[in-house]
């Protein structure tokens, strides 16, 4: 999730719901296409700069502490 406001908001919502021991209503998180709001496609260059290519990510059994 690239939007820091959405990230923080969802974590706050989930934390508050957990603190009150509620499981309802179920959350269904979906992406919202900003192109509908902006009425034009997003510029791919800033997005490309924020996305880590899969080949740059550590992978294998030693990349996850849970598997060690």
CSV table of N, CA, C and O in Angstrom, one decimal:
chain,number,residue,atom,x,y,z
A,1,UNK,N,0.9,-1.1,0.0
A,1,UNK,CA,0.0,0.0,0.0
A,1,UNK,C,0.9,1.2,0.0
A,1,UNK,O,1.7,1.4,0.9
A,2,UNK,N,0.8,2.0,-1.0
A,2,UNK,CA,1.7,3.2,-1.2
A,2,UNK,C,1.2,4.4,-0.4
A,2,UNK,O,2.0,5.3,-0.1
A,3,UNK,N,-0.1,4.6,-0.2
A,3,UNK,CA,-0.6,5.8,0.5
A,3,UNK,C,-0.4,5.7,2.0
A,3,UNK,O,-1.0,4.8,2.6
A,4,UNK,N,0.4,6.6,2.6
A,4,UNK,CA,0.7,6.5,4.0
A,4,UNK,C,-0.6,6.8,4.8
A,4,UNK,O,-0.7,6.2,5.9
A,5,UNK,N,-1.5,7.6,4.3
A,5,UNK,CA,-2.7,7.9,5.0
A,5,UNK,C,-3.6,6.7,5.1
A,5,UNK,O,-4.2,6.4,6.1
A,6,UNK,N,-3.7,6.0,4.0
A,6,UNK,CA,-4.6,4.8,3.9
A,6,UNK,C,-4.0,3.7,4.8
A,6,UNK,O,-4.7,3.1,5.6
A,7,UNK,N,-2.6,3.6,4.8
A,7,UNK,CA,-1.9,2.6,5.6
A,7,UNK,C,-2.2,2.8,7.1
A,7,UNK,O,-2.6,1.9,7.8
A,8,UNK,N,-2.0,4.1,7.5
A,8,UNK,CA,-2.2,4.4,8.9
A,8,UNK,C,-3.7,4.3,9.3
A,8,UNK,O,-4.0,3.8,10.4
A,9,UNK,N,-4.6,4.7,8.4
A,9,UNK,CA,-6.0,4.6,8.7
A,9,UNK,C,-6.5,3.2,8.9
A,9,UNK,O,-7.2,2.9,9.8
A,10,UNK,N,-6.0,2.3,8.0
A,10,UNK,CA,-6.4,0.9,8.1
A,10,UNK,C,-5.9,0.3,9.3
A,10,UNK,O,-6.6,-0.5,10.0
A,11,UNK,N,-4.6,0.6,9.7
A,11,UNK,CA,-4.1,0.0,10.9
A,11,UNK,C,-4.8,0.5,12.1
A,11,UNK,O,-5.1,-0.3,13.1
A,12,UNK,N,-5.2,1.8,12.2
A,12,UNK,CA,-5.9,2.3,13.3
A,12,UNK,C,-7.3,1.7,13.4
A,12,UNK,O,-7.7,1.3,14.5
A,13,UNK,N,-8.0,1.5,12.3
A,13,UNK,CA,-9.3,0.9,12.3
A,13,UNK,C,-9.2,-0.6,12.8
A,13,UNK,O,-10.0,-1.0,13.6
A,14,UNK,N,-8.2,-1.3,12.3
A,14,UNK,CA,-8.0,-2.7,12.7
A,14,UNK,C,-7.7,-2.8,14.2
A,14,UNK,O,-8.2,-3.6,14.9
A,15,UNK,N,-6.8,-1.9,14.6
A,15,UNK,CA,-6.4,-1.9,16.1
A,15,UNK,C,-7.6,-1.6,17.0
A,15,UNK,O,-7.8,-2.3,18.0
A,16,UNK,N,-8.4,-0.6,16.6
A,16,UNK,CA,-9.6,-0.2,17.4
A,16,UNK,C,-10.6,-1.4,17.5
A,16,UNK,O,-11.2,-1.7,18.5
A,17,UNK,N,-10.8,-2.0,16.3
A,17,UNK,CA,-11.7,-3.1,16.3
A,17,UNK,C,-11.2,-4.3,17.1
A,17,UNK,O,-12.0,-4.9,17.8
A,18,UNK,N,-9.9,-4.6,17.1
A,18,UNK,CA,-9.3,-5.6,17.9
A,18,UNK,C,-9.4,-5.3,19.4
A,18,UNK,O,-9.7,-6.2,20.2
A,19,UNK,N,-9.2,-4.1,19.7
A,19,UNK,CA,-9.3,-3.7,21.1
A,19,UNK,C,-10.7,-3.9,21.7
A,19,UNK,O,-10.8,-4.2,22.9
A,20,UNK,N,-11.7,-3.7,20.9
A,20,UNK,CA,-13.0,-3.9,21.4
A,20,UNK,C,-13.5,-5.4,21.1
A,20,UNK,O,-14.7,-5.7,21.4
A,21,UNK,N,-12.6,-6.3,20.7
A,21,UNK,CA,-12.9,-7.7,20.5
A,21,UNK,C,-14.0,-7.9,19.5
A,21,UNK,O,-14.8,-8.8,19.7
A,22,UNK,N,-14.1,-7.0,18.5
A,22,UNK,CA,-15.1,-7.2,17.5
A,22,UNK,C,-14.5,-7.8,16.3
A,22,UNK,O,-13.4,-7.6,15.9
A,23,UNK,N,-15.3,-8.6,15.6
A,23,UNK,CA,-14.9,-9.2,14.3
A,23,UNK,C,-15.9,-8.8,13.2
A,23,UNK,O,-15.7,-9.1,12.1
A,24,UNK,N,-16.9,-8.1,13.6
A,24,UNK,CA,-17.9,-7.6,12.6
A,24,UNK,C,-18.0,-6.1,12.6
A,24,UNK,O,-17.8,-5.5,13.7
A,25,UNK,N,-18.2,-5.4,11.6
A,25,UNK,CA,-18.4,-5.9,10.2
A,25,UNK,C,-17.0,-6.4,9.7
A,25,UNK,O,-16.0,-5.9,10.0
A,26,UNK,N,-17.1,-7.3,8.8
A,26,UNK,CA,-15.9,-7.8,8.1
A,26,UNK,C,-15.4,-6.7,7.1
A,26,UNK,O,-16.2,-6.0,6.5
A,27,UNK,N,-14.1,-6.5,7.1
A,27,UNK,CA,-13.5,-5.5,6.2
A,27,UNK,C,-13.2,-6.1,4.9
A,27,UNK,O,-12.6,-7.2,4.8
A,28,UNK,N,-13.6,-5.4,3.9
A,28,UNK,CA,-13.3,-5.9,2.5
A,28,UNK,C,-12.5,-4.7,1.9
A,28,UNK,O,-13.1,-3.7,1.5
A,29,UNK,N,-11.2,-4.8,1.8
A,29,UNK,CA,-10.3,-3.8,1.3
A,29,UNK,C,-10.1,-3.9,-0.2
A,29,UNK,O,-9.7,-5.0,-0.7
A,30,UNK,N,-10.4,-2.9,-0.9
A,30,UNK,CA,-10.2,-2.9,-2.4
A,30,UNK,C,-9.5,-1.7,-2.8
A,30,UNK,O,-9.6,-0.6,-2.2
A,31,UNK,N,-8.8,-1.8,-3.9
A,31,UNK,CA,-8.0,-0.7,-4.5
A,31,UNK,C,-9.0,0.3,-5.1
A,31,UNK,O,-10.1,-0.1,-5.6
A,32,UNK,N,-8.7,1.5,-5.0
A,32,UNK,CA,-9.6,2.6,-5.7
A,32,UNK,C,-8.8,3.2,-6.8
A,32,UNK,O,-7.7,3.8,-6.5
A,33,UNK,N,-9.3,3.1,-8.0
A,33,UNK,CA,-8.5,3.7,-9.1
A,33,UNK,C,-8.5,5.2,-9.1
A,33,UNK,O,-9.6,5.8,-9.3
A,34,UNK,N,-7.4,5.8,-8.8
A,34,UNK,CA,-7.4,7.3,-8.7
A,34,UNK,C,-7.6,7.9,-10.1
A,34,UNK,O,-8.0,9.1,-10.2
A,35,UNK,N,-7.5,7.2,-11.2
A,35,UNK,CA,-7.8,7.7,-12.5
A,35,UNK,C,-9.2,8.2,-12.6
A,35,UNK,O,-9.5,9.1,-13.3
A,36,UNK,N,-10.1,7.5,-11.8
A,36,UNK,CA,-11.5,8.0,-11.9
A,36,UNK,C,-11.7,9.4,-11.3
A,36,UNK,O,-12.5,10.2,-11.7
A,37,UNK,N,-10.9,9.7,-10.2
A,37,UNK,CA,-11.0,10.9,-9.5
A,37,UNK,C,-10.2,12.0,-10.3
A,37,UNK,O,-10.7,13.1,-10.6
A,38,UNK,N,-9.0,11.6,-10.8
A,38,UNK,CA,-8.1,12.6,-11.5
A,38,UNK,C,-8.5,12.8,-12.9
A,38,UNK,O,-8.1,13.7,-13.6
A,39,UNK,N,-9.3,11.9,-13.5
A,39,UNK,CA,-9.8,11.9,-14.9
A,39,UNK,C,-8.6,11.9,-15.9
A,39,UNK,O,-8.7,12.4,-17.0
A,40,UNK,N,-7.5,11.2,-15.4
A,40,UNK,CA,-6.4,11.0,-16.3
A,40,UNK,C,-5.5,9.9,-15.7
A,40,UNK,O,-5.6,9.7,-14.5
A,41,UNK,N,-4.8,9.2,-16.5
A,41,UNK,CA,-3.9,8.1,-16.0
A,41,UNK,C,-2.8,8.7,-15.1
A,41,UNK,O,-2.4,9.8,-15.2
A,42,UNK,N,-2.4,7.8,-14.1
A,42,UNK,CA,-1.3,8.2,-13.2
A,42,UNK,C,0.0,8.2,-14.0
A,42,UNK,O,0.2,7.4,-14.9
A,43,UNK,N,0.9,9.0,-13.6
A,43,UNK,CA,2.2,9.1,-14.2
A,43,UNK,C,3.0,7.8,-13.6
A,43,UNK,O,3.1,7.7,-12.4
A,44,UNK,N,3.4,6.9,-14.5
A,44,UNK,CA,4.0,5.7,-14.0
A,44,UNK,C,5.4,5.9,-13.4
A,44,UNK,O,5.9,5.1,-12.6
A,45,UNK,N,6.1,7.0,-13.7
A,45,UNK,CA,7.5,7.1,-13.3
A,45,UNK,C,7.6,7.2,-11.7
A,45,UNK,O,8.4,6.5,-11.2
A,46,UNK,N,6.8,8.0,-11.0
A,46,UNK,CA,6.9,8.0,-9.6
A,46,UNK,C,6.5,6.7,-8.9
A,46,UNK,O,7.1,6.3,-7.9
A,47,UNK,N,5.6,6.0,-9.5
A,47,UNK,CA,5.2,4.7,-9.0
A,47,UNK,C,6.3,3.7,-9.2
A,47,UNK,O,6.6,2.9,-8.3
A,48,UNK,N,6.9,3.7,-10.4
A,48,UNK,CA,8.0,2.8,-10.6
A,48,UNK,C,9.2,3.0,-9.6
A,48,UNK,O,9.8,2.0,-9.2
A,49,UNK,N,9.4,4.3,-9.2
A,49,UNK,CA,10.5,4.5,-8.3
A,49,UNK,C,10.2,4.0,-6.9
A,49,UNK,O,11.1,3.7,-6.1
A,50,UNK,N,8.9,3.8,-6.6
A,50,UNK,CA,8.5,3.3,-5.2
A,50,UNK,C,8.4,1.7,-5.2
A,50,UNK,O,8.3,1.2,-4.1
A,51,UNK,N,8.3,1.1,-6.3
A,51,UNK,CA,8.1,-0.4,-6.3
A,51,UNK,C,9.5,-1.1,-6.4
A,51,UNK,O,10.3,-0.7,-7.3
A,52,UNK,N,9.7,-2.0,-5.6
A,52,UNK,CA,10.9,-2.8,-5.6
A,52,UNK,C,10.7,-4.0,-6.5
A,52,UNK,O,9.7,-4.8,-6.4
A,53,UNK,N,11.6,-4.1,-7.5
A,53,UNK,CA,11.4,-5.3,-8.4
A,53,UNK,C,11.6,-6.6,-7.7
A,53,UNK,O,12.4,-6.7,-6.7
A,54,UNK,N,10.9,-7.6,-8.0
A,54,UNK,CA,11.0,-8.9,-7.3
A,54,UNK,C,12.4,-9.5,-7.3
A,54,UNK,O,12.8,-10.1,-6.3
A,55,UNK,N,13.2,-9.2,-8.3
A,55,UNK,CA,14.6,-9.8,-8.3
A,55,UNK,C,15.4,-9.1,-7.2
A,55,UNK,O,16.5,-9.6,-6.8
A,56,UNK,N,15.0,-7.9,-6.7
A,56,UNK,CA,15.8,-7.2,-5.7
A,56,UNK,C,15.4,-7.6,-4.3
A,56,UNK,O,16.0,-7.3,-3.3
A,57,UNK,N,14.3,-8.4,-4.1
A,57,UNK,CA,13.8,-8.8,-2.8
A,57,UNK,C,14.6,-10.1,-2.4
A,57,UNK,O,14.9,-11.0,-3.2
A,58,UNK,N,14.9,-10.2,-1.1
A,58,UNK,CA,15.5,-11.4,-0.7
A,58,UNK,C,14.5,-12.6,-0.8
A,58,UNK,O,13.3,-12.4,-0.5
A,59,UNK,N,15.0,-13.7,-1.2
A,59,UNK,CA,14.0,-14.9,-1.2
A,59,UNK,C,14.8,-16.1,-0.8
A,59,UNK,O,16.0,-16.2,-0.9
A,60,UNK,N,14.1,-17.1,-0.5
A,60,UNK,CA,14.7,-18.4,-0.1
A,60,UNK,C,14.4,-18.6,1.4
A,60,UNK,O,13.9,-17.8,2.1
A,61,UNK,N,14.8,-19.8,1.9
A,61,UNK,CA,14.5,-20.2,3.2
A,61,UNK,C,15.2,-19.3,4.3
A,61,UNK,O,14.7,-19.2,5.4
A,62,UNK,N,16.2,-18.6,4.0
A,62,UNK,CA,16.9,-17.8,5.0
A,62,UNK,C,16.4,-16.3,5.0
A,62,UNK,O,16.8,-15.5,5.8
A,63,UNK,N,15.5,-16.0,4.0
A,63,UNK,CA,15.0,-14.6,4.0
A,63,UNK,C,13.9,-14.3,5.0
A,63,UNK,O,13.5,-13.2,5.2
A,64,UNK,N,13.3,-15.4,5.6
A,64,UNK,CA,12.2,-15.2,6.5
A,64,UNK,C,12.6,-15.7,7.9
A,64,UNK,O,12.9,-16.9,8.0
A,65,UNK,N,12.6,-14.9,8.9
A,65,UNK,CA,12.9,-15.4,10.2
A,65,UNK,C,12.0,-16.5,10.7
A,65,UNK,O,12.4,-17.4,11.5
A,66,UNK,N,10.8,-16.5,10.2
A,66,UNK,CA,9.9,-17.6,10.6
A,66,UNK,C,10.3,-19.0,10.1
A,66,UNK,O,9.9,-20.0,10.7
A,67,UNK,N,11.1,-19.0,9.1
A,67,UNK,CA,11.6,-20.3,8.5
A,67,UNK,C,12.9,-20.7,9.1
A,67,UNK,O,13.3,-21.8,8.8
A,68,UNK,N,13.6,-19.8,9.8
A,68,UNK,CA,14.9,-20.1,10.3
A,68,UNK,C,14.8,-21.0,11.5
A,68,UNK,O,13.9,-21.0,12.2
